[in-house]
Amino acid sequence: TYKGYIKKRYEESAVSAVRIKQEIEKMGYVGSIEILRRYIASIRNQEISTKKMTVRFETPPGEQAQADWAYAGNFRDEEGKVVSIYIFVMVLSYSRYMYVEFTTSMKTEQLIESHLNAFEYFGGWPQSMLYDNMKQVKISLEEYNPLFLDFAKHYGMIIKTHRFRRPRTKGKVERMVDYIKDNF
């Protein structure tokens, strides 16, 4: 059966049923997409029942954006050196308008540059930004990265981070990261 593969694949990256079907057809799967969707729905329902409920949080225009990094894989450059690729994603919380940038660094300077590129793309910046506890933003649970804090103060932005080990607090950007990785 394909259940073990499907469950593992879905739990690793929450790829769509269409995408999983393409993969398992190469392994000999001949069932319908509806059967596959029902099975994935049962996996999803189990996950949902085990997680805590989250209250949906909406914001007015211009109030908040959410940003995050994701690892996108690697490639070999002209010299044969392996180079990692990262995805920077910023989502405006009200409209879900999204900015995506691929980089080869996740350093604080790159984070600031990616923000500036996003602000140019959006034609402005939000009053506050929501992040996880990435080192480029927070050095420790109590201390912000001084370079990034200076950048945020220059733009008059309030920096917010979600509680430790609670990424669903910034679900708008998390969902877009999953979408990009699923379709990359």
mmCIF file of N, CA and C in Angstrom, residues 2-121:
data_model
loop_
_atom_site.group_PDB
_atom_site.id
_atom_site.type_symbol
_atom_site.label_atom_id
_atom_site.label_comp_id
_atom_site.label_asym_id
_atom_site.label_seq_id
_atom_site.Cartn_x
_atom_site.Cartn_y
_atom_site.Cartn_z
ATOM 1 N N TYR A 2 0.239 2.356 -0.283
ATOM 2 C CA TYR A 2 0.947 3.627 -0.390
ATOM 3 C C TYR A 2 0.721 4.503 0.837
ATOM 4 N N LYS A 3 -0.078 4.008 1.798
ATOM 5 C CA LYS A 3 -0.470 4.823 2.944
ATOM 6 C C LYS A 3 0.733 5.347 3.732
ATOM 7 N N GLY A 4 1.705 4.500 3.982
ATOM 8 C CA GLY A 4 2.883 4.929 4.735
ATOM 9 C C GLY A 4 3.611 6.076 4.044
ATOM 10 N N TYR A 5 3.821 5.940 2.744
ATOM 11 C CA TYR A 5 4.498 6.987 1.975
ATOM 12 C C TYR A 5 3.679 8.278 1.980
ATOM 13 N N ILE A 6 2.378 8.156 1.746
ATOM 14 C CA ILE A 6 1.503 9.332 1.683
ATOM 15 C C ILE A 6 1.514 10.067 3.019
ATOM 16 N N LYS A 7 1.358 9.314 4.103
ATOM 17 C CA LYS A 7 1.327 9.922 5.440
ATOM 18 C C LYS A 7 2.642 10.635 5.740
ATOM 19 N N LYS A 8 3.745 9.953 5.475
ATOM 20 C CA LYS A 8 5.070 10.542 5.726
ATOM 21 C C LYS A 8 5.276 11.792 4.876
ATOM 22 N N ARG A 9 4.933 11.717 3.604
ATOM 23 C CA ARG A 9 5.129 12.840 2.678
ATOM 24 C C ARG A 9 4.269 14.038 3.069
ATOM 25 N N TYR A 10 3.017 13.764 3.432
ATOM 26 C CA TYR A 10 2.125 14.856 3.820
ATOM 27 C C TYR A 10 2.579 15.490 5.133
ATOM 28 N N GLU A 11 2.986 14.677 6.093
ATOM 29 C CA GLU A 11 3.417 15.215 7.384
ATOM 30 C C GLU A 11 4.721 15.998 7.270
ATOM 31 N N GLU A 12 5.590 15.622 6.333
ATOM 32 C CA GLU A 12 6.855 16.330 6.146
ATOM 33 C C GLU A 12 6.652 17.717 5.579
ATOM 34 N N SER A 13 5.738 17.857 4.597
ATOM 35 C CA SER A 13 5.652 19.146 3.911
ATOM 36 C C SER A 13 4.256 19.576 3.508
ATOM 37 N N ALA A 14 3.221 18.837 3.881
ATOM 38 C CA ALA A 14 1.828 19.199 3.588
ATOM 39 C C ALA A 14 1.600 19.503 2.107
ATOM 40 N N VAL A 15 2.228 18.716 1.239
ATOM 41 C CA VAL A 15 2.016 18.921 -0.195
ATOM 42 C C VAL A 15 0.591 18.529 -0.557
ATOM 43 N N SER A 16 0.126 19.022 -1.673
ATOM 44 C CA SER A 16 -1.254 18.790 -2.092
ATOM 45 C C SER A 16 -1.471 17.345 -2.549
ATOM 46 N N ALA A 17 -2.738 16.948 -2.573
ATOM 47 C CA ALA A 17 -3.095 15.606 -3.036
ATOM 48 C C ALA A 17 -2.680 15.409 -4.489
ATOM 49 N N VAL A 18 -2.835 16.444 -5.291
ATOM 50 C CA VAL A 18 -2.448 16.351 -6.714
ATOM 51 C C VAL A 18 -0.966 16.054 -6.829
ATOM 52 N N ARG A 19 -0.171 16.754 -6.023
ATOM 53 C CA ARG A 19 1.277 16.562 -6.056
ATOM 54 C C ARG A 19 1.654 15.153 -5.593
ATOM 55 N N ILE A 20 1.030 14.690 -4.506
ATOM 56 C CA ILE A 20 1.329 13.338 -4.004
ATOM 57 C C ILE A 20 0.898 12.295 -5.030
ATOM 58 N N LYS A 21 -0.242 12.516 -5.665
ATOM 59 C CA LYS A 21 -0.713 11.565 -6.680
ATOM 60 C C LYS A 21 0.311 11.426 -7.799
ATOM 61 N N GLN A 22 0.872 12.549 -8.228
ATOM 62 C CA GLN A 22 1.898 12.501 -9.274
ATOM 63 C C GLN A 22 3.086 11.638 -8.826
ATOM 64 N N GLU A 23 3.447 11.763 -7.563
ATOM 65 C CA GLU A 23 4.586 11.009 -7.050
ATOM 66 C C GLU A 23 4.279 9.516 -6.944
ATOM 67 N N ILE A 24 3.107 9.162 -6.416
ATOM 68 C CA ILE A 24 2.829 7.743 -6.205
ATOM 69 C C ILE A 24 2.395 7.034 -7.485
ATOM 70 N N GLU A 25 1.945 7.792 -8.487
ATOM 71 C CA GLU A 25 1.652 7.152 -9.780
ATOM 72 C C GLU A 25 2.927 6.557 -10.371
ATOM 73 N N LYS A 26 4.047 7.204 -10.120
ATOM 74 C CA LYS A 26 5.338 6.692 -10.583
ATOM 75 C C LYS A 26 5.702 5.399 -9.863
ATOM 76 N N MET A 27 5.062 5.177 -8.706
ATOM 77 C CA MET A 27 5.307 3.969 -7.922
ATOM 78 C C MET A 27 4.270 2.886 -8.242
ATOM 79 N N GLY A 28 3.353 3.199 -9.162
ATOM 80 C CA GLY A 28 2.359 2.213 -9.568
ATOM 81 C C GLY A 28 0.943 2.476 -9.087
ATOM 82 N N TYR A 29 0.684 3.564 -8.379
ATOM 83 C CA TYR A 29 -0.662 3.884 -7.882
ATOM 84 C C TYR A 29 -1.617 4.108 -9.052
ATOM 85 N N VAL A 30 -2.786 3.476 -9.002
ATOM 86 C CA VAL A 30 -3.779 3.624 -10.070
ATOM 87 C C VAL A 30 -5.131 4.100 -9.530
ATOM 88 N N GLY A 31 -5.193 4.425 -8.239
ATOM 89 C CA GLY A 31 -6.444 4.890 -7.634
ATOM 90 C C GLY A 31 -6.788 6.308 -8.051
ATOM 91 N N SER A 32 -7.969 6.739 -7.631
ATOM 92 C CA SER A 32 -8.451 8.065 -8.014
ATOM 93 C C SER A 32 -7.941 9.141 -7.061
ATOM 94 N N ILE A 33 -8.027 10.379 -7.511
ATOM 95 C CA ILE A 33 -7.648 11.522 -6.689
ATOM 96 C C ILE A 33 -8.599 11.659 -5.504
ATOM 97 N N GLU A 34 -9.868 11.280 -5.682
ATOM 98 C CA GLU A 34 -10.850 11.386 -4.597
ATOM 99 C C GLU A 34 -10.483 10.481 -3.420
ATOM 100 N N ILE A 35 -10.054 9.263 -3.723
ATOM 101 C CA ILE A 35 -9.631 8.335 -2.663
ATOM 102 C C ILE A 35 -8.433 8.928 -1.913
ATOM 103 N N LEU A 36 -7.492 9.450 -2.667
ATOM 104 C CA LEU A 36 -6.296 10.052 -2.082
ATOM 105 C C LEU A 36 -6.671 11.260 -1.231
ATOM 106 N N ARG A 37 -7.564 12.106 -1.711
ATOM 107 C CA ARG A 37 -7.991 13.285 -0.941
ATOM 108 C C ARG A 37 -8.680 12.881 0.364
ATOM 109 N N ARG A 38 -9.503 11.841 0.318
ATOM 110 C CA ARG A 38 -10.169 11.374 1.545
ATOM 111 C C ARG A 38 -9.138 10.882 2.559
ATOM 112 N N TYR A 39 -8.147 10.163 2.092
ATOM 113 C CA TYR A 39 -7.120 9.664 3.003
ATOM 114 C C TYR A 39 -6.315 10.821 3.598
ATOM 115 N N ILE A 40 -5.931 11.772 2.782
ATOM 116 C CA ILE A 40 -5.190 12.932 3.282
ATOM 117 C C ILE A 40 -6.056 13.728 4.257
ATOM 118 N N ALA A 41 -7.346 13.841 3.975
ATOM 119 C CA ALA A 41 -8.260 14.540 4.889
ATOM 120 C C ALA A 41 -8.289 13.849 6.251
ATOM 121 N N SER A 42 -8.233 12.526 6.267
ATOM 122 C CA SER A 42 -8.236 11.810 7.548
ATOM 123 C C SER A 42 -6.944 12.091 8.314
ATOM 124 N N ILE A 43 -5.829 12.210 7.618
ATOM 125 C CA ILE A 43 -4.553 12.550 8.258
ATOM 126 C C ILE A 43 -4.648 13.965 8.830
ATOM 127 N N ARG A 44 -5.164 14.875 8.025
ATOM 128 C CA ARG A 44 -5.300 16.271 8.439
ATOM 129 C C ARG A 44 -6.225 16.381 9.657
ATOM 130 N N ASN A 45 -7.326 15.633 9.654
ATOM 131 C CA ASN A 45 -8.259 15.685 10.779
ATOM 132 C C ASN A 45 -7.609 15.193 12.065
ATOM 133 N N GLN A 46 -6.759 14.185 11.965
ATOM 134 C CA GLN A 46 -6.038 13.706 13.145
ATOM 135 C C GLN A 46 -5.110 14.794 13.681
ATOM 136 N N GLU A 47 -4.417 15.474 12.781
ATOM 137 C CA GLU A 47 -3.512 16.549 13.193
ATOM 138 C C GLU A 47 -4.283 17.670 13.876
ATOM 139 N N ILE A 48 -5.388 18.051 13.277
ATOM 140 C CA ILE A 48 -6.190 19.151 13.816
ATOM 141 C C ILE A 48 -6.701 18.825 15.203
ATOM 142 N N SER A 49 -7.164 17.600 15.394
ATOM 143 C CA SER A 49 -7.719 17.230 16.701
ATOM 144 C C SER A 49 -6.661 17.193 17.787
ATOM 145 N N THR A 50 -5.403 17.000 17.407
ATOM 146 C CA THR A 50 -4.345 16.948 18.417
ATOM 147 C C THR A 50 -3.754 18.319 18.730
ATOM 148 N N LYS A 51 -4.019 19.293 17.889
ATOM 149 C CA LYS A 51 -3.478 20.634 18.121
ATOM 150 C C LYS A 51 -4.457 21.483 18.913
ATOM 151 N N LYS A 52 -3.943 22.487 19.563
ATOM 152 C CA LYS A 52 -4.796 23.420 20.286
ATOM 153 C C LYS A 52 -5.519 24.316 19.281
ATOM 154 N N MET A 53 -6.686 24.766 19.694
ATOM 155 C CA MET A 53 -7.442 25.677 18.840
ATOM 156 C C MET A 53 -6.770 27.044 18.845
ATOM 157 N N THR A 54 -6.840 27.734 17.725
ATOM 158 C CA THR A 54 -6.277 29.061 17.601
ATOM 159 C C THR A 54 -7.369 30.015 17.140
ATOM 160 N N VAL A 55 -7.461 31.158 17.778
ATOM 161 C CA VAL A 55 -8.437 32.161 17.382
ATOM 162 C C VAL A 55 -7.898 32.910 16.176
ATOM 163 N N ARG A 56 -8.718 33.047 15.155
ATOM 164 C CA ARG A 56 -8.318 33.776 13.955
ATOM 165 C C ARG A 56 -8.148 35.249 14.312
ATOM 166 N N PHE A 57 -7.069 35.848 13.842
ATOM 167 C CA PHE A 57 -6.726 37.219 14.170
ATOM 168 C C PHE A 57 -6.632 38.018 12.883
ATOM 169 N N GLU A 58 -7.466 39.018 12.750
ATOM 170 C CA GLU A 58 -7.441 39.873 11.555
ATOM 171 C C GLU A 58 -6.966 41.264 11.939
ATOM 172 N N THR A 59 -6.314 41.928 11.007
ATOM 173 C CA THR A 59 -5.783 43.267 11.240
ATOM 174 C C THR A 59 -6.275 44.219 10.165
ATOM 175 N N PRO A 60 -6.382 45.499 10.486
ATOM 176 C CA PRO A 60 -6.762 46.480 9.471
ATOM 177 C C PRO A 60 -5.616 46.742 8.500
ATOM 178 N N PRO A 61 -5.892 47.373 7.361
ATOM 179 C CA PRO A 61 -4.849 47.658 6.369
ATOM 180 C C PRO A 61 -3.702 48.475 6.975
ATOM 181 N N GLY A 62 -2.487 48.110 6.609
ATOM 182 C CA GLY A 62 -1.302 48.852 7.022
ATOM 183 C C GLY A 62 -0.819 48.588 8.432
ATOM 184 N N GLU A 63 -1.550 47.794 9.189
ATOM 185 C CA GLU A 63 -1.179 47.598 10.588
ATOM 186 C C GLU A 63 -0.063 46.576 10.772
ATOM 187 N N GLN A 64 -0.129 45.449 10.067
ATOM 188 C CA GLN A 64 0.835 44.385 10.341
ATOM 189 C C GLN A 64 1.224 43.628 9.077
ATOM 190 N N ALA A 65 2.468 43.143 9.087
ATOM 191 C CA ALA A 65 2.936 42.171 8.101
ATOM 192 C C ALA A 65 3.646 41.074 8.886
ATOM 193 N N GLN A 66 3.770 39.919 8.257
ATOM 194 C CA GLN A 66 4.474 38.795 8.865
ATOM 195 C C GLN A 66 5.600 38.388 7.925
ATOM 196 N N ALA A 67 6.747 38.037 8.491
ATOM 197 C CA ALA A 67 7.898 37.657 7.677
ATOM 198 C C ALA A 67 8.536 36.396 8.219
ATOM 199 N N ASP A 68 9.144 35.637 7.308
ATOM 200 C CA ASP A 68 9.803 34.399 7.712
ATOM 201 C C ASP A 68 10.808 33.978 6.652
ATOM 202 N N TRP A 69 11.695 33.071 7.039
ATOM 203 C CA TRP A 69 12.658 32.426 6.149
ATOM 204 C C TRP A 69 12.250 30.979 5.923
ATOM 205 N N ALA A 70 12.712 30.417 4.826
ATOM 206 C CA ALA A 70 12.573 28.984 4.579
ATOM 207 C C ALA A 70 13.800 28.522 3.806
ATOM 208 N N TYR A 71 14.162 27.297 4.013
ATOM 209 C CA TYR A 71 15.266 26.685 3.263
ATOM 210 C C TYR A 71 14.699 26.107 1.975
ATOM 211 N N ALA A 72 15.346 26.397 0.848
ATOM 212 C CA ALA A 72 14.825 25.955 -0.449
ATOM 213 C C ALA A 72 15.715 24.926 -1.140
ATOM 214 N N GLY A 73 16.805 24.514 -0.517
ATOM 215 C CA GLY A 73 17.693 23.544 -1.149
ATOM 216 C C GLY A 73 19.042 24.174 -1.434
ATOM 217 N N ASN A 74 19.795 23.554 -2.341
ATOM 218 C CA ASN A 74 21.107 24.097 -2.673
ATOM 219 C C ASN A 74 21.459 23.770 -4.113
ATOM 220 N N PHE A 75 22.527 24.384 -4.579
ATOM 221 C CA PHE A 75 23.052 24.115 -5.912
ATOM 222 C C PHE A 75 24.563 24.290 -5.877
ATOM 223 N N ARG A 76 25.220 23.851 -6.912
ATOM 224 C CA ARG A 76 26.673 24.031 -7.018
ATOM 225 C C ARG A 76 26.943 25.231 -7.920
ATOM 226 N N ASP A 77 27.813 26.128 -7.425
ATOM 227 C CA ASP A 77 28.172 27.291 -8.236
ATOM 228 C C ASP A 77 29.211 26.897 -9.287
ATOM 229 N N GLU A 78 29.721 27.886 -10.022
ATOM 230 C CA GLU A 78 30.680 27.630 -11.108
ATOM 231 C C GLU A 78 31.942 26.920 -10.633
ATOM 232 N N GLU A 79 32.304 27.135 -9.364
ATOM 233 C CA GLU A 79 33.502 26.521 -8.803
ATOM 234 C C GLU A 79 33.220 25.162 -8.163
ATOM 235 N N GLY A 80 31.965 24.719 -8.209
ATOM 236 C CA GLY A 80 31.595 23.441 -7.632
ATOM 237 C C GLY A 80 31.242 23.491 -6.153
ATOM 238 N N LYS A 81 31.267 24.689 -5.580
ATOM 239 C CA LYS A 81 30.939 24.864 -4.163
ATOM 240 C C LYS A 81 29.425 24.786 -3.981
ATOM 241 N N VAL A 82 28.989 24.070 -2.930
ATOM 242 C CA VAL A 82 27.564 23.943 -2.633
ATOM 243 C C VAL A 82 27.085 25.235 -1.986
ATOM 244 N N VAL A 83 26.032 25.821 -2.570
ATOM 245 C CA VAL A 83 25.471 27.082 -2.071
ATOM 246 C C VAL A 83 24.027 26.831 -1.652
ATOM 247 N N SER A 84 23.704 27.213 -0.428
ATOM 248 C CA SER A 84 22.333 27.061 0.067
ATOM 249 C C SER A 84 21.464 28.203 -0.441
ATOM 250 N N ILE A 85 20.202 27.884 -0.707
ATOM 251 C CA ILE A 85 19.225 28.870 -1.163
ATOM 252 C C ILE A 85 18.141 28.994 -0.097
ATOM 253 N N TYR A 86 17.795 30.229 0.229
ATOM 254 C CA TYR A 86 16.764 30.506 1.225
ATOM 255 C C TYR A 86 15.667 31.351 0.583
ATOM 256 N N ILE A 87 14.498 31.252 1.165
ATOM 257 C CA ILE A 87 13.359 32.032 0.688
ATOM 258 C C ILE A 87 12.983 33.011 1.794
ATOM 259 N N PHE A 88 12.922 34.287 1.454
ATOM 260 C CA PHE A 88 12.386 35.300 2.360
ATOM 261 C C PHE A 88 10.958 35.573 1.905
ATOM 262 N N VAL A 89 10.018 35.514 2.847
ATOM 263 C CA VAL A 89 8.612 35.754 2.533
ATOM 264 C C VAL A 89 8.068 36.805 3.486
ATOM 265 N N MET A 90 7.390 37.808 2.922
ATOM 266 C CA MET A 90 6.677 38.789 3.725
ATOM 267 C C MET A 90 5.244 38.846 3.208
ATOM 268 N N VAL A 91 4.288 38.776 4.136
ATOM 269 C CA VAL A 91 2.870 38.789 3.789
ATOM 270 C C VAL A 91 2.196 39.925 4.548
ATOM 271 N N LEU A 92 1.468 40.773 3.814
ATOM 272 C CA LEU A 92 0.675 41.809 4.467
ATOM 273 C C LEU A 92 -0.525 41.125 5.102
ATOM 274 N N SER A 93 -0.713 41.323 6.387
ATOM 275 C CA SER A 93 -1.722 40.576 7.135
ATOM 276 C C SER A 93 -3.147 40.849 6.676
ATOM 277 N N TYR A 94 -3.449 42.062 6.265
ATOM 278 C CA TYR A 94 -4.818 42.391 5.867
ATOM 279 C C TYR A 94 -5.171 41.789 4.500
ATOM 280 N N SER A 95 -4.345 42.044 3.505
ATOM 281 C CA SER A 95 -4.664 41.656 2.120
ATOM 282 C C SER A 95 -4.084 40.317 1.706
ATOM 283 N N ARG A 96 -3.121 39.802 2.465
ATOM 284 C CA ARG A 96 -2.362 38.590 2.129
ATOM 285 C C ARG A 96 -1.475 38.810 0.900
ATOM 286 N N TYR A 97 -1.271 40.074 0.530
ATOM 287 C CA TYR A 97 -0.363 40.406 -0.565
ATOM 288 C C TYR A 97 1.023 39.932 -0.149
ATOM 289 N N MET A 98 1.748 39.282 -1.057
ATOM 290 C CA MET A 98 2.962 38.574 -0.673
ATOM 291 C C MET A 98 4.166 39.036 -1.491
ATOM 292 N N TYR A 99 5.297 39.115 -0.817
ATOM 293 C CA TYR A 99 6.581 39.374 -1.454
ATOM 294 C C TYR A 99 7.476 38.176 -1.179
ATOM 295 N N VAL A 100 8.147 37.687 -2.224
ATOM 296 C CA VAL A 100 9.037 36.530 -2.101
ATOM 297 C C VAL A 100 10.381 36.890 -2.714
ATOM 298 N N GLU A 101 11.463 36.519 -2.019
ATOM 299 C CA GLU A 101 12.814 36.762 -2.522
ATOM 300 C C GLU A 101 13.685 35.552 -2.212
ATOM 301 N N PHE A 102 14.456 35.125 -3.174
ATOM 302 C CA PHE A 102 15.398 34.028 -2.977
ATOM 303 C C PHE A 102 16.771 34.626 -2.700
ATOM 304 N N THR A 103 17.447 34.098 -1.673
ATOM 305 C CA THR A 103 18.754 34.624 -1.271
ATOM 306 C C THR A 103 19.709 33.458 -1.014
ATOM 307 N N THR A 104 20.978 33.814 -0.843
ATOM 308 C CA THR A 104 21.978 32.812 -0.474
ATOM 309 C C THR A 104 22.484 33.058 0.945
ATOM 310 N N SER A 105 21.793 33.924 1.673
ATOM 311 C CA SER A 105 22.192 34.251 3.042
ATOM 312 C C SER A 105 20.951 34.540 3.885
ATOM 313 N N MET A 106 21.060 34.254 5.178
ATOM 314 C CA MET A 106 20.007 34.631 6.121
ATOM 315 C C MET A 106 20.582 35.557 7.199
ATOM 316 N N LYS A 107 21.685 36.218 6.898
ATOM 317 C CA LYS A 107 22.300 37.133 7.857
ATOM 318 C C LYS A 107 21.399 38.355 8.064
ATOM 319 N N THR A 108 21.632 39.048 9.145
ATOM 320 C CA THR A 108 20.827 40.221 9.489
ATOM 321 C C THR A 108 20.845 41.254 8.367
ATOM 322 N N GLU A 109 22.011 41.481 7.770
ATOM 323 C CA GLU A 109 22.112 42.452 6.679
ATOM 324 C C GLU A 109 21.222 42.047 5.503
ATOM 325 N N GLN A 110 21.153 40.751 5.213
ATOM 326 C CA GLN A 110 20.289 40.264 4.134
ATOM 327 C C GLN A 110 18.823 40.416 4.510
ATOM 328 N N LEU A 111 18.494 40.168 5.768
ATOM 329 C CA LEU A 111 17.117 40.344 6.228
ATOM 330 C C LEU A 111 16.681 41.791 6.041
ATOM 331 N N ILE A 112 17.537 42.723 6.391
ATOM 332 C CA ILE A 112 17.220 44.149 6.225
ATOM 333 C C ILE A 112 17.067 44.480 4.751
ATOM 334 N N GLU A 113 17.986 44.000 3.919
ATOM 335 C CA GLU A 113 17.892 44.251 2.476
ATOM 336 C C GLU A 113 16.601 43.670 1.895
ATOM 337 N N SER A 114 16.243 42.485 2.331
ATOM 338 C CA SER A 114 15.002 41.860 1.854
ATOM 339 C C SER A 114 13.781 42.667 2.291
ATOM 340 N N HIS A 115 13.819 43.208 3.514
ATOM 341 C CA HIS A 115 12.735 44.080 3.964
ATOM 342 C C HIS A 115 12.626 45.318 3.075
ATOM 343 N N LEU A 116 13.768 45.942 2.797
ATOM 344 C CA LEU A 116 13.756 47.143 1.953
ATOM 345 C C LEU A 116 13.188 46.832 0.568
ATOM 346 N N ASN A 117 13.569 45.691 0.017
ATOM 347 C CA ASN A 117 13.028 45.283 -1.286
ATOM 348 C C ASN A 117 11.523 45.065 -1.211
ATOM 349 N N ALA A 118 11.060 44.450 -0.115
ATOM 350 C CA ALA A 118 9.624 44.229 0.068
ATOM 351 C C ALA A 118 8.886 45.561 0.216
ATOM 352 N N PHE A 119 9.455 46.496 0.984
ATOM 353 C CA PHE A 119 8.816 47.796 1.164
ATOM 354 C C PHE A 119 8.688 48.524 -0.171
ATOM 355 N N GLU A 120 9.728 48.425 -0.989
ATOM 356 C CA GLU A 120 9.662 49.044 -2.317
ATOM 357 C C GLU A 120 8.577 48.378 -3.163
ATOM 358 N N TYR A 121 8.515 47.070 -3.107
ATOM 359 C CA TYR A 121 7.512 46.315 -3.861
ATOM 360 C C TYR A 121 6.095 46.681 -3.423
#
